[in-house]
Amino acid sequence: MTYASALEALAPSTRRAVFERLRKGPLPASRLAEGLSVSRPAVSQHLQVLKRARLVREEARGRQRIYSIDPTGLEALRAYLDTFWDVALDRFKQTLETSRPKRSKSKRSKP
Amino acid sequence: MTYASALEALAPSTRRAVFERLRKGPLPASRLAEGLSVSRPAVSQHLQVLKRARLVREEARGRQRIYSIDPTGLEALRAYLDTFWDVALDRFKQTLETSRPKRSKSKRSKP
DNA sequence: GCAACCTGTAAGCCTTGACTTACGGAATGT
DNA sequence: ACATTCCGTAAGTCAAGGCTTACAGGTTGC
């Protein structure tokens, strides 16, 4: 059920901006707030939500806490999307067959 | 930028319930509203949001409209998640070799 | 111990959006 | 034509949550 909190966490644009900023690598909270148009406490609150959703991890480093991307939440999201993916492809293929008869035999492999 | 609307569309739980109901296959709007605890117009509004996010498609079938999963939004979400995936694994691997504090600034290039 | 720094938390405001009821509109059946 | 069915849209209500300012907790250095 981690995918639910992960989806809710990535929905707001500014919180997503905080998360996307971690693509460049781990950063302390103050540095994360620099480029954004919101206050530093707002970024802290967003980081708590992201942490609860297992999307970021915090590491105490002296008097500053460094945040980095946590693969756990991403993996939960990917697994959730996969549950729709094969169904969507199946229905899509079925739609193609109804419009015009065509043959295709592509099978999707799971990692 | 379709991933943004897709994430915002899948954040609310009841709208996600509507979307998950389509895993069983295409359904008209009235059937989608049956199992849920919200009114039928609410489901209609959710379907419009999902349609705008390219997560569902509607097909007029007489006086009823049948909804099915659209792979377009799912593909946009998967591509968005992939942009974090390699970074997360990179940092995770770096954390594992925490035997000595390395301060290497790695630059990633994008095609 | 004291001060400066980096940060999370509290309380409150205020906008966003999810939901309901009521209505309009197109397709099918008699 | 008329009624019925199936559905989207409008208007309005109300709670959820994003944001700010102010405050509290630790850590480093003098």
CSV table of N, CA, C and O (backbone and C1' of nucleotides) in Angstrom, one decimal, chain B residues 28-30 40-41 44 63-65 67, chain D residues 3-12:
chain,number,residue,atom,x,y,z
B,28,PRO,N,-19.0,1.0,-18.8
B,28,PRO,CA,-19.7,2.3,-18.9
B,28,PRO,C,-19.7,3.0,-17.6
B,28,PRO,O,-19.4,2.4,-16.6
B,29,ALA,N,-20.0,4.3,-17.6
B,29,ALA,CA,-19.9,5.1,-16.4
B,29,ALA,C,-20.8,4.7,-15.3
B,29,ALA,O,-20.4,4.7,-14.1
B,30,SER,N,-22.0,4.2,-15.7
B,30,SER,CA,-23.0,3.8,-14.7
B,30,SER,C,-22.5,2.6,-13.9
B,30,SER,O,-22.6,2.5,-12.7
B,40,ARG,N,-23.0,9.2,-8.9
B,40,ARG,CA,-22.6,9.0,-10.3
B,40,ARG,C,-22.0,10.2,-10.9
B,40,ARG,O,-21.0,10.1,-11.7
B,41,PRO,N,-22.5,11.4,-10.7
B,41,PRO,CA,-21.9,12.6,-11.3
B,41,PRO,C,-20.4,12.7,-10.8
B,41,PRO,O,-19.6,13.2,-11.6
B,44,SER,N,-18.4,10.7,-12.9
B,44,SER,CA,-18.2,11.3,-14.3
B,44,SER,C,-17.1,12.4,-14.2
B,44,SER,O,-16.3,12.5,-15.2
B,63,ARG,N,-26.1,5.2,-26.6
B,63,ARG,CA,-26.3,6.3,-25.6
B,63,ARG,C,-25.5,6.1,-24.3
B,63,ARG,O,-25.7,6.8,-23.3
B,64,GLN,N,-24.6,5.1,-24.4
B,64,GLN,CA,-23.7,5.0,-23.2
B,64,GLN,C,-22.2,5.1,-23.7
B,64,GLN,O,-21.9,4.7,-24.9
B,65,ARG,N,-21.4,5.6,-22.9
B,65,ARG,CA,-20.0,5.8,-23.2
B,65,ARG,C,-19.1,4.8,-22.4
B,65,ARG,O,-19.2,4.7,-21.2
B,67,TYR,N,-15.6,3.3,-21.1
B,67,TYR,CA,-14.3,3.8,-20.7
B,67,TYR,C,-13.3,2.6,-20.6
B,67,TYR,O,-13.7,1.5,-20.1
D,3,DA,P,-44.7,12.6,-22.1
D,3,DA,O5',-43.8,11.3,-21.7
D,3,DA,C5',-44.4,10.0,-21.9
D,3,DA,C4',-43.4,8.9,-21.7
D,3,DA,C3',-42.5,9.1,-20.4
D,3,DA,O3',-42.5,7.8,-19.7
D,3,DA,C1',-41.1,8.9,-22.3
D,4,DT,P,-41.7,7.7,-18.3
D,4,DT,O5',-40.4,7.0,-18.7
D,4,DT,C5',-40.4,5.9,-19.6
D,4,DT,C4',-39.0,5.4,-20.0
D,4,DT,C3',-38.0,5.5,-18.8
D,4,DT,O3',-37.3,4.3,-18.7
D,4,DT,C1',-37.1,6.6,-20.7
D,5,DT,P,-36.5,3.9,-17.4
D,5,DT,O5',-35.0,3.9,-18.0
D,5,DT,C5',-34.7,3.2,-19.2
D,5,DT,C4',-33.5,3.7,-19.9
D,5,DT,C3',-32.3,3.8,-18.9
D,5,DT,O3',-31.2,3.1,-19.5
D,5,DT,C1',-32.5,5.7,-20.2
D,6,DC,P,-30.0,2.4,-18.5
D,6,DC,O5',-28.8,3.4,-18.8
D,6,DC,C5',-28.4,3.5,-20.2
D,6,DC,C4',-27.6,4.8,-20.3
D,6,DC,C3',-26.5,5.0,-19.2
D,6,DC,O3',-25.2,5.0,-19.7
D,6,DC,C1',-27.8,7.0,-19.7
D,7,DC,P,-24.0,5.2,-18.7
D,7,DC,O5',-23.7,6.7,-18.8
D,7,DC,C5',-23.4,7.3,-20.0
D,7,DC,C4',-23.6,8.8,-19.9
D,7,DC,C3',-22.7,9.6,-18.9
D,7,DC,O3',-21.5,9.9,-19.6
D,7,DC,C1',-24.9,10.5,-19.2
D,8,DG,P,-20.3,10.6,-18.7
D,8,DG,O5',-20.5,12.1,-18.9
D,8,DG,C5',-20.4,12.6,-20.2
D,8,DG,C4',-20.8,14.1,-20.3
D,8,DG,C3',-20.0,15.1,-19.5
D,8,DG,O3',-19.8,16.2,-20.3
D,8,DG,C1',-22.2,15.2,-18.7
D,9,DT,P,-18.8,17.4,-19.7
D,9,DT,O5',-19.9,18.4,-19.0
D,9,DT,C5',-20.9,19.0,-19.8
D,9,DT,C4',-21.7,20.0,-19.0
D,9,DT,C3',-20.9,21.0,-18.1
D,9,DT,O3',-21.4,22.3,-18.3
D,9,DT,C1',-22.4,19.9,-16.7
D,10,DA,P,-20.5,23.6,-17.7
D,10,DA,O5',-21.5,24.2,-16.7
D,10,DA,C5',-22.9,23.8,-16.6
D,10,DA,C4',-23.7,24.7,-15.6
D,10,DA,C3',-22.9,25.7,-14.8
D,10,DA,O3',-23.8,26.8,-14.5
D,10,DA,C1',-23.6,24.0,-13.4
D,11,DA,P,-23.3,28.1,-13.7
D,11,DA,O5',-23.6,27.9,-12.2
D,11,DA,C5',-25.0,27.5,-11.9
D,11,DA,C4',-25.1,27.2,-10.4
D,11,DA,C3',-24.3,28.2,-9.5
D,11,DA,O3',-25.1,28.5,-8.4
D,11,DA,C1',-23.7,25.9,-9.0
D,12,DG,P,-24.6,29.7,-7.3
D,12,DG,O5',-24.3,28.9,-6.0
D,12,DG,C5',-25.3,27.9,-5.6
D,12,DG,C4',-24.6,27.0,-4.6
D,12,DG,C3',-23.7,27.6,-3.5
D,12,DG,O3',-24.3,27.4,-2.3
D,12,DG,C1',-22.7,25.7,-4.5
